[in-house]
One Martini backbone bead per residue (centre of mass of N, CA, C, O) as a GRO file, in nm:
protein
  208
    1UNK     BB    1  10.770   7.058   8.261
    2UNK     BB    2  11.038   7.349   8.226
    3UNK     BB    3  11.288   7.514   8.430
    4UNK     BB    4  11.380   7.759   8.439
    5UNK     BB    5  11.530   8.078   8.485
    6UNK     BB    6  11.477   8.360   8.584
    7UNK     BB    7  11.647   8.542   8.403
    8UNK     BB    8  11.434   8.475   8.192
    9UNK     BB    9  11.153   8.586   8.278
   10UNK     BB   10  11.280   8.873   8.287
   11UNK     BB   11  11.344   8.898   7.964
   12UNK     BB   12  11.031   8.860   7.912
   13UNK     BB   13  10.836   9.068   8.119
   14UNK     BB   14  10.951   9.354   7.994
   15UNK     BB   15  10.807   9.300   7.733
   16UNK     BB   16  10.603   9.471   7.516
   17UNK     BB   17  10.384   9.300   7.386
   18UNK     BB   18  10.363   8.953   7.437
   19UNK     BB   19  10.619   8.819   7.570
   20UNK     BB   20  10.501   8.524   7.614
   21UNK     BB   21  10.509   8.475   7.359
   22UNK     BB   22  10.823   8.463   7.275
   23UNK     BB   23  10.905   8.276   7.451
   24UNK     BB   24  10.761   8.032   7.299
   25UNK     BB   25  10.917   8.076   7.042
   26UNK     BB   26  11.206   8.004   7.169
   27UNK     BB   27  11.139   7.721   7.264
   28UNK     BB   28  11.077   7.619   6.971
   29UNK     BB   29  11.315   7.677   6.848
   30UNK     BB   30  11.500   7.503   7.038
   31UNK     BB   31  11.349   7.226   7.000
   32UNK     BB   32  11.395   7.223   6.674
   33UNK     BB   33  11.726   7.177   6.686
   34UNK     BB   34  11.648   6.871   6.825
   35UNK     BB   35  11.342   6.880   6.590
   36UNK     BB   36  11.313   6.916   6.247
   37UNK     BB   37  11.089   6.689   6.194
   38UNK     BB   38  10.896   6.804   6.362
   39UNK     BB   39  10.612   6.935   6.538
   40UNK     BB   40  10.603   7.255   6.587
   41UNK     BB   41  10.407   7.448   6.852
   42UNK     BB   42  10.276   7.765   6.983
   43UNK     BB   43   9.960   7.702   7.268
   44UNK     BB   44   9.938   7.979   7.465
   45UNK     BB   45  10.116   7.794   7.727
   46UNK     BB   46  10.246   7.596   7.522
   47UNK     BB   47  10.446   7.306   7.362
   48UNK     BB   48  10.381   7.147   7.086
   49UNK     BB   49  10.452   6.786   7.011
   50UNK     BB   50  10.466   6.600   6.682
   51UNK     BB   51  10.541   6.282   6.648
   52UNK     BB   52  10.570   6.051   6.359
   53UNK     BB   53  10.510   5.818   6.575
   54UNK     BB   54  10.249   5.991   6.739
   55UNK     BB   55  10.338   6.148   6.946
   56UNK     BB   56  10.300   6.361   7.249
   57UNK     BB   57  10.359   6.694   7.363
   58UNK     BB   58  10.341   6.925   7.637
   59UNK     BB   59  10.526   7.241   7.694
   60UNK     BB   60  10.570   7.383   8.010
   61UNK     BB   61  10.706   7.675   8.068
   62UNK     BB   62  10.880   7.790   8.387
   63UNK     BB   63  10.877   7.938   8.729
   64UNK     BB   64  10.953   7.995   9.022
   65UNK     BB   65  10.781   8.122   9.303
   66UNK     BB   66  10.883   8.381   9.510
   67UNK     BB   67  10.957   8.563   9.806
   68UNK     BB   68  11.099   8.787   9.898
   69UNK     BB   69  11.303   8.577  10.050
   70UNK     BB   70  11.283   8.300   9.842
   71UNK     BB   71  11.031   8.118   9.888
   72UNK     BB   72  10.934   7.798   9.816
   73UNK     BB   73  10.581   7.646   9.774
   74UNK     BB   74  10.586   7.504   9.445
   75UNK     BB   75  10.519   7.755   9.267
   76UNK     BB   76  10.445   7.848   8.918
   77UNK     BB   77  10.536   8.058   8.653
   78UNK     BB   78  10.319   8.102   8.351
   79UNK     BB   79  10.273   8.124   8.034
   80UNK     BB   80   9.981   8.366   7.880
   81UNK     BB   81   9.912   8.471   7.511
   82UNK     BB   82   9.631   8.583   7.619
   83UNK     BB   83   9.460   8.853   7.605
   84UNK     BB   84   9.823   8.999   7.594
   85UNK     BB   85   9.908   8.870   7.832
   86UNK     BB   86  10.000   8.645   8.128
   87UNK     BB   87  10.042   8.538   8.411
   88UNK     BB   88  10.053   8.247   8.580
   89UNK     BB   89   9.958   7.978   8.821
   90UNK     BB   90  10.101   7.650   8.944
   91UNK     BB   91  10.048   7.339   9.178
   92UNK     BB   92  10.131   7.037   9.115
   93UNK     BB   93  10.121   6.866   9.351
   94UNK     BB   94   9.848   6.946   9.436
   95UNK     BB   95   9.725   6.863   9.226
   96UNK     BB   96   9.741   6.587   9.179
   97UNK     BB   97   9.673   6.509   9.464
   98UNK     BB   98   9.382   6.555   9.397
   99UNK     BB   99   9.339   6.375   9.127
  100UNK     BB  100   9.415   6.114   9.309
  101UNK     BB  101   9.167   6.118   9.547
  102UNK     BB  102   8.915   6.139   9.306
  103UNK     BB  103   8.998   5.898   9.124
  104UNK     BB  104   8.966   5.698   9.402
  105UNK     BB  105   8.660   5.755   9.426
  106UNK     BB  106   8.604   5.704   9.131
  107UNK     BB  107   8.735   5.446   8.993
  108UNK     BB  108   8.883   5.616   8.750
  109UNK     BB  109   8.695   5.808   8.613
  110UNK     BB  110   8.856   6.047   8.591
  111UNK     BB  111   9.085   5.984   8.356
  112UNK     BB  112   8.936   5.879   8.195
  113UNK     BB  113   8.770   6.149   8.079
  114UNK     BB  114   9.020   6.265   8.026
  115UNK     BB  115   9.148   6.112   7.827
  116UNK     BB  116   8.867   6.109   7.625
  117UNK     BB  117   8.877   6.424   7.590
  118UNK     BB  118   9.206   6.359   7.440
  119UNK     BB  119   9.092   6.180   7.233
  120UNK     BB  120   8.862   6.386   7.108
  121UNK     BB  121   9.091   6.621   7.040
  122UNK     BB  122   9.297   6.465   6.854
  123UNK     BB  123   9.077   6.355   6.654
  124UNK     BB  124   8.837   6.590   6.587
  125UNK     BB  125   9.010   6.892   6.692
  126UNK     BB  126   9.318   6.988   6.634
  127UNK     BB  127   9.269   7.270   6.546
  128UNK     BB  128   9.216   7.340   6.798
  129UNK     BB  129   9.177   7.461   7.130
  130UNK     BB  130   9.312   7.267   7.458
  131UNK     BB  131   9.380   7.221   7.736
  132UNK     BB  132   9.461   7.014   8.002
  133UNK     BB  133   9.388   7.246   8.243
  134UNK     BB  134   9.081   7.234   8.154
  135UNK     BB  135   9.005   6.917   8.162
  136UNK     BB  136   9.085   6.850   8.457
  137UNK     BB  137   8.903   7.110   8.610
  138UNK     BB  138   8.644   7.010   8.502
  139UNK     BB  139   8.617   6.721   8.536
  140UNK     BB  140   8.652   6.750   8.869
  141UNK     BB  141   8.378   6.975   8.900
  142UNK     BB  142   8.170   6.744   8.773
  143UNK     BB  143   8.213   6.447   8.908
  144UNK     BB  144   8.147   6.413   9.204
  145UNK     BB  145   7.976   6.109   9.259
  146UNK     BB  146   8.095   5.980   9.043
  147UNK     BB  147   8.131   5.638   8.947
  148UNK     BB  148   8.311   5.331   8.911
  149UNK     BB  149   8.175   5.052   9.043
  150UNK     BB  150   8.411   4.986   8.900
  151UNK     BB  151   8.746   4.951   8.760
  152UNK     BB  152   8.639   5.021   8.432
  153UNK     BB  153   8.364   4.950   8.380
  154UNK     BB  154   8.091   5.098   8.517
  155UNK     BB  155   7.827   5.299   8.556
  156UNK     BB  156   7.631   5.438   8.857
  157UNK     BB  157   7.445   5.462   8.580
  158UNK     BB  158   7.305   5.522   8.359
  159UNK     BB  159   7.337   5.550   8.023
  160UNK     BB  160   7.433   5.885   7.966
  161UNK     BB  161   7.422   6.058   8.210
  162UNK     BB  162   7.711   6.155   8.258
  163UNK     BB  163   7.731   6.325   7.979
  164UNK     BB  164   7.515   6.519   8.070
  165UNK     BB  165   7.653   6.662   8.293
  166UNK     BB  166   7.867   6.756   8.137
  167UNK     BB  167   7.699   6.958   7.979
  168UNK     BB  168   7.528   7.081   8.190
  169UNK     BB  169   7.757   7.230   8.328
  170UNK     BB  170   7.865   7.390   8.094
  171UNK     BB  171   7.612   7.562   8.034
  172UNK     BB  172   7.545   7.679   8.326
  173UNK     BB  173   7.897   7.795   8.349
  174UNK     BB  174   7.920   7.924   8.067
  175UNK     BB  175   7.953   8.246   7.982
  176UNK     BB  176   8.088   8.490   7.719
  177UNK     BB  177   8.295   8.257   7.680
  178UNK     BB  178   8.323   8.188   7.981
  179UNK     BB  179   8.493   7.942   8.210
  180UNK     BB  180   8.486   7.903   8.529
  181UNK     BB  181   8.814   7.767   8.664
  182UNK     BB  182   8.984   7.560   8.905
  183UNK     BB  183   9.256   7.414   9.033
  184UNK     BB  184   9.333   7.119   9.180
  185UNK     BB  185   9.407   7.220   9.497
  186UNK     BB  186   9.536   7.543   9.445
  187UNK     BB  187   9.312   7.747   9.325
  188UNK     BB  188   9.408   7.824   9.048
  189UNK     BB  189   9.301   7.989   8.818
  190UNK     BB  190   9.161   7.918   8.456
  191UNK     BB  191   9.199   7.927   8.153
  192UNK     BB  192   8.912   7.938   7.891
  193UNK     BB  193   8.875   8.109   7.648
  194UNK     BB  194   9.038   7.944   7.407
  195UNK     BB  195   8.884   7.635   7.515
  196UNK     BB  196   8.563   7.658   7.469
  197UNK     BB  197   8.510   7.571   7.191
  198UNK     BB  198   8.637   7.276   7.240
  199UNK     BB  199   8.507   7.191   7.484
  200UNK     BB  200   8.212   7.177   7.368
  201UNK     BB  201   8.236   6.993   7.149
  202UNK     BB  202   8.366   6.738   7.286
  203UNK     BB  203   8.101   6.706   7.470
  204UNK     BB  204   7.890   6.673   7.214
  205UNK     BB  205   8.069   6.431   7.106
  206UNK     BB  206   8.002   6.215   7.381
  207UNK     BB  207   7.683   6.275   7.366
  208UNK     BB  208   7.581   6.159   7.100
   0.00000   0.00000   0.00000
C-alpha cells in the first residue's frame, strides 16, 4: 500500500468515466519513469509490477479515509476501475490482526493456502486476474475449524477432503457471476466480479 495525498485523491475523485482508471494509469507510469524495463500494469484495484528478476509486487494507492472532524480510525479508501468505477475501503490493521489470529489456530494452515493459492494464480492462470484481497478473504471465511494437526505437516483430515470444502464453499456462495465476501477483520465488502473466473480455476485446479 501506498499513501497519498488526499489532494491527489480529489483530482481524480472529480473526474467522470472512471477517474480510479486514470489514477492508476497515472501511478503506472510513474513507478515506469523508476523502472522503464519492468513489466508494469494497471490491475482492477492494484500496480502490479513483475521484475526481470522474477519478484513480483502489486502496489495498492491508497488514501486515509477521515470524518468530517478530520478522525482518522485506521481507514483507507482505494481505487476500484471495475464496474465504472468506484472507491473502496479497507483497514489493514484489523485485517491483519485477523488473519494472524485464524492461521495460528489454524497451525499456518490459513497462509499457507492463501500462499498456494497465489502459487497456481501466478504460474497457471497470470493472464487472468485475481486480487490478493479476494483469495485472503475466501480463504479465512471457508477455513472454519480445518487446521494443520502440526504447523505445516499435515491436513486434520483425509487427503483431499480440505480442498474440496474449498471448491464446495465456492459452488454454493458464488451466484450470477457474484461471490459475497467482506474482509477479515474490518467487515468492508470485497470485490469479486473480476477475480471469480479466475479464483473458480485456481480451485478446481489444486482439487484435480
Amino acid at each position: 500500500m501506498v499513501v497519498l495525498p488526499e489532494s491527489v485523491y480529489l483530482k481524480y475523485d472529480v473526474i467522470k468515466g472512471n477517474g480510479q482508471s486514470r489514477l492508476l494509469q497515472a501511478v503506472s507510469q510513474a513507478i515506469m519513469t523508476s523502472y522503464p524495463r519492468s513489466e508494469i500494469r494497471a490491475d482492477g484495484q492494484v500496480v502490479k509490477i513483475n521484475f526481470s528478476d522474477g519478484m513480483k509486487f502489486e502496489i495498492l494507492p491508497a488514501f486515509k479515509k477521515t470524518d468530517w472532524y478530520g478522525n482518522w480510525d485506521g481507514t483507507y479508501k482505494y481505487p476500484d476501475t471495475n464496474m465504472g468505477g468506484n472507491w473502496r475501503s479497507t483497514n489493514p490493521k484489523a485485517e491483519q490482526e485477523a488473519m494472524k489470529t485464524k492461521n495460528s489456530s489454524s497451525n499456518g494452515l490459513l497462509l499457507d493456502t492463501c500462499k498456494h493459492l497465489r502459487f497456481v494464480r501466478d504460474n497457471y492462470f497470470s493472464s487472468y486476474h485475481l486480487s490478493g484481497i479476494v483469495i485472503d478473504s475466501f480463504v479465512y471465511h471457508v477455513i472454519g475449524g480445518w487446521r494443520w494437526t502440526e504447523p505445516g505437516s499435515r491436513f486434520s483430515s483425509a487427503c483431499g477432503t480440505y480442498e474440496n470444502a474449498l471448491l464446495e464453499y465456492l459452488n454454493q456462495n458464488s451466484m450470477w457471476g457474484i461471490l459475497n465476501l467482506t474482509a477479515p477483520g474490518s467487515g468492508e465488502n470485497v470485490s469479486t466480479e473480476n477475480s471469480l473466473e479466475c479464483l473458480r480455476k485456481v480451485v478446481n485446479y489444486i482439487v484435480r
